[in-house]
Every structure is written in C-alpha cells, then in structure tokens.
C-alpha cells in the first residue's frame, strides 16, 4: 500500500474543497484513470493512473498529444487519493495548486506489462479506454540531471488506429469537462463572488469585424482550427446595460430584422458581451437566397457564434483565438444545443480533408483560423477561406432591357472596385424569380444615370444598356473568371444590403482564375505574385511585397543605409533558403552596393537599401528576412546600436525570456543606457540599445561581452554568455556576438522565414510583460501597429564613454 502523506502535508482540508487523503484497497476488475485540466500558476494537465490504492500522478505541461512524434514532458507529482478522480472545482489561490480544475477525461487503463516493474525501470506501457484518450500510450522516465529533485517523464502516444498527425488536435478539440460539459470559466464561476450581475456592464460599442482572405485551398500545418463557412449574414451581438443590439457586418443596427434572436441573446448570463457570428435559416441550412426569403417571411433564424470580442467589460481582441474560443464556450455553457444561438463547430485535423467533406455534403466552404492570433478588424491572413462554390459580391452598374413580356430586364451588368476604380466584371442573367426582378427594379430606378460608370472601354454586349450609379451590391455564383477578368455562367443569388459598394473587390477571385501573375507594388514590378511563399499561412509572394510596402517607412528608420544580409527563399519556406550579403547581378536598382573592407583586408561589395524601392526590389528576388549591421554606411566603423539577443534553451517558457529581458534592461539602466525590446518572431527577444556614434566596434563589443558575462556569472543557473550548446541547458543565452563588426541582427518589421509568417516587432516594456509568445505578430497586425509610435524611438541614445564604462564597473561589483 502506498502513502498519501505528501498529499496530506501540502493541503489544509478546512480550506480546500479537494478530497481528504484516504487510501482504498487495491484491486477491482479495472484500474481507473483521469486527466484533469488544471489552471494553476500555469495551465497544465494532470494525468493520473490508479495503482496500489492511489492515483499515480504526473503534470503534463502542454497536455497530451495523439501525435506519436510529440514527446510531452510529464513531471511526476505526489500520489493522490482515488477519490480525487471525481474532483472538479476551484482550489483557493492561497492553497497549494490554487486554481480551477476540470475533469477533462476519465475511463480505465490496461497495463501491458507489470506496472510496478515498469515504475522501477522507468517504462510504463498501457492502453487507455477513455472518452478522449484511447489506444496505446507510454510513460518513459528521463535520466535525472545532477542535483535535480523532480522526476521527469515523457508521455508518448503509440502508433495505432487512435494516433493522429496534429500536435494539439486533442486539447484544441476538447475544451469542456467530460462529465459536466462546462468550460473552465463556468467551473470557476461556482465561486460565490465570481458570478457577475446579469448585464451590469456598459453595452459594448460595435467593432469592425475580421474578414478572411480567399485562397484556393486551406492552409497546411499545425496552429490552425477549421470551421464550416456559412452562407448567411454576418451578425455582431452586443449585450449589456441597455439591452441587446444586433449589428450587420458594416455596423448597421439590424435588431429589428434579426428580432427573433434578441430574446435568446438577452438570456446569456454575463455582465456584457460582444459576439461575432453568422445568421442562417432556422433550419440550419440553405443558401443566401433562402435566408433572404426567410427574413422576409419572418421564419425562424439560427446564429452560429464563432468569436467573442468583449466579455464582462474586458476587451478580448488582443488575446489568442484559443482563449477567446474558451471564453465563448464558457458563456454558451448550458444553452440548448439546437437553440437559435449555437456554437460554430470546430473541425480538427487536415484542412484539405475537411474542405473535401464539406464540399461533398453540399456546403459553402471552410474558414481556417490561426489559434494563436488576436482578433483584427479588416481582412487578415490569420483567417483563410476556401470555397466549394465560386461565389462573390459585385456592384450593379446597369441592366440590359428584355424583349420578353413581363420581364423588366434580361441581365444585370456587374463591376467591382479595384483601388477605387470600377472594373467591368461581366453580366448575370439567370437565377431571378418574379419577386427578385421587382425588388431589383425598384432599387435600380432611383439610381438611373445617362453614362456608364466605368472609365474603360466596354464590350459590345453592353450596347443598349441602362446605366445606374454603382451603389447596389448583389451576390452571384459563377463558373470562372476569364483571362479578361469577367465572370462566366453567372447565377444571381440575392441582394447584399449589408455590404457597401466601395468595399466590393473581386481582384482575388479574378487573379486566381485568370493567371495574372505580375503586379506593380510601390513602383516595383513583382513577378509570380500568386506563388505561395508560406504554405501554412497561405501568404503569397505578392503579399510579402505588400507587407514590405506597408511597413517601409517605419522599417527604414532602422534598416536604411546599413549593410545587409538577406535571407532569400525563391521557392518559399518549403524550398531552399540561403543568406546573401554581397551584391550580385540581377537585383533591381533599389538594392545598392557599397565596398567594405573585410577581415582579410580585401574589399567586397555589400548590399544596402535607402528607400521603399530597395525593400521591394529585394522582395522581388525572393527575400523574406532582412538582417542589418549595427552601423550605417556613412560611418561604418562607428556603431549606432547595440543588441542583446536573448535565446532560450529548448523547453524554456517565454516567461523566462521576459524575465531575462527585464534584468538586462535594469542592468543597462544602471550603466546609464536606455533600451527597448523587440520580439523577434522566432524564439526570443532582442534588447536594443541606441548609441551615439562615438565608439568603435571593439569598444562596443567589449562592453556587450563584459555586461553579458557579468550577468551570467551573477545568475549561473539562469543565464549563460557562452555559445556552447552544452552550457546552454536550461538557460537563456545572452548573445552579445551581434555586436561584432560584420555581424547582423534581424531588422524591425522583417518577416521571419518560418511557418506562421511571424514578424519581428518592437514593443514597449509594458507590452512585453503581457505577451504570451515572441512570434505572435503577423502581417495582418501591421496596419494597427503602424498607427502607434515605434517603441525604439523612445529610448535615448548615449555613447559608450568613460562614464558608462565606469558605471559598468560599479554595476559588476554590486
């Protein structure tokens, strides 16, 4: 019989609701197992196996994975009583393990060998028969490091019929209790003080919605969740003091039009909320034209909810989708599964397979969303839509008269706005019934005009047309776009009263069909614009160029007139990538060269850029990353920046990196130097120090090396200043080598050539503390980011003179 002394000693059972320590007789036909999702000092999953009258326990930091290639760290903890397998609730914060506990999975387990021998040898092989975890699994003990007290194991899925290929599929799919169906927030709400008064917070204002970018296929790789694309009206639900408001996608108050949804929305128990969803017919199916008829007839409606922007007065838009989804599930806990408000189901696994299944079932398509991305107004690459049916919105520019009795027109003449100019997109002449025609003519007559609204020459098919001011938006299916950018076999689907004409662009659809693969961006010709550079994120070469055009002014504040090392990936990140620092043939004029003397005394031509055309010229040559010297070409031997690259060992959390950045900042401040942080889009953080150009490379390098060495010697268990991998185990490497002559560092606002297409972004020190990862900024975040001052400009430059060196010496002796 095992002991529960350690379990008992850690808890005050007069305070904690956890079960008391009671041993039970070993035996029984089946041995139970349980997994509890535990939001303590950090979120983890407690994996427990019944043996010898107790629950053997491991804390699995990232949760179990059905992918056999994922070896999940499982830290052995104290044995728990078997009765703990039924515990779900909240442990007071001041108690050991304080936080919310969810019963995430349970069932029974089947040892494949003697489990007692397996524990001794450090190898447990077993089958799980749970609601969520099934099939063969293994726990393997890791070799203990010198002085290490905790017992580290690895939880690994065996290769069998229950194995998967997506690392986080299991934990992303199942976010509620296996027994009560509650989300973490609902469980935490059992605390008497935690339940807010119903709608006691101010009514949230309308927020512009996030829109998906059209792609031919769903993104590949991990980090995405997939949802069915609905063919309905976007709906933003606001509730709080003052009642309920339901808005269309462009902010029109459609509370009357969606009136059937007001009562169920008002019943949601919260202080306030702003929820994003899509309204479809009450039957849960049908296309857009069916929905329009249902609205006119007053038929029942259904709103599928897929995102939440505000909850109980808290703005959630900056949090990752995974956390917003959990909050939405908590709010919807207890709602009838077939009611008028429903959660949009999440489809796990391979996006291509999910799209194929939806299309086969006659669905609209798929929307794929990055689970680590914030909610951003406007079109974004973190939401990708893939359609089964080719369907788009168009602006009505006119109509052709009909010679048939009772038919007011034979076809509508369509266009779309591209860069503010109305472009002819062809005609649609089928799909109308009598009511449709009457409704359209009533809307078109007040918009009549004598001249075409197009600036281009029009084809003969428009001869005799009646023209209108382009304000009316319709939706149409089509077979394809021709090489001229016009639709073939158009079928009318309905009016889009929720969309503004100026917002209607068909360029993405036309480009995908016509094969038009060249575009001028920022005055630079970019070829192969539709080539996918980031397969997982769906980002194309053209969109890479558009990113650098967008950030050029801000990026050039730091990157202009510096020698560069470019990371070029001509075939995208899935192909071969290589660094290039010396100028070569073939680069556009904006990429210039400067001769610089190298270590061996020879001179070589290095590349640099001075304006946006240089960044775009490099992008045309397949450049994804820009790495910059610490000095500018006019004073190449006088650095104007110093960089400390904080690079964590594998397995270290981002919290350790943030703490290291703060210590570097404090140490630099003690030496009289200002600094600003930048999340690199990779694993770490750069602490950047602006310098007055008075010192040579050797002085700057010596200062950086001394500073990093002192900090590492002061905290040898946390930091190292040595590049050797053997000395970096469990530590953050304070990389000072970026400050040598010829060394480079990633430029602010540069993309990273890694899955996810993250961007290196300077942040404020306050922002850094709130970030959960160093690669959370993406192309779609840049428009909002550029509206704010660059944090690098807030740090004051100072030279490394005698006073700074003396301050370094004083600090090193503290």
mmCIF file of C-alpha atoms in Angstrom, residues 145 181 191 253 682 767:
data_model
loop_
_atom_site.group_PDB
_atom_site.id
_atom_site.type_symbol
_atom_site.label_atom_id
_atom_site.label_comp_id
_atom_site.label_asym_id
_atom_site.label_seq_id
_atom_site.Cartn_x
_atom_site.Cartn_y
_atom_site.Cartn_z
ATOM 1 C CA UNK A 145 20.383 15.531 -14.123
ATOM 2 C CA UNK A 181 -19.779 19.833 -20.246
ATOM 3 C CA UNK A 191 -17.238 30.548 -6.526
ATOM 4 C CA UNK A 253 -28.420 48.168 -36.399
ATOM 5 C CA UNK A 682 11.403 33.469 -33.550
ATOM 6 C CA UNK A 767 3.541 45.304 -23.608
#
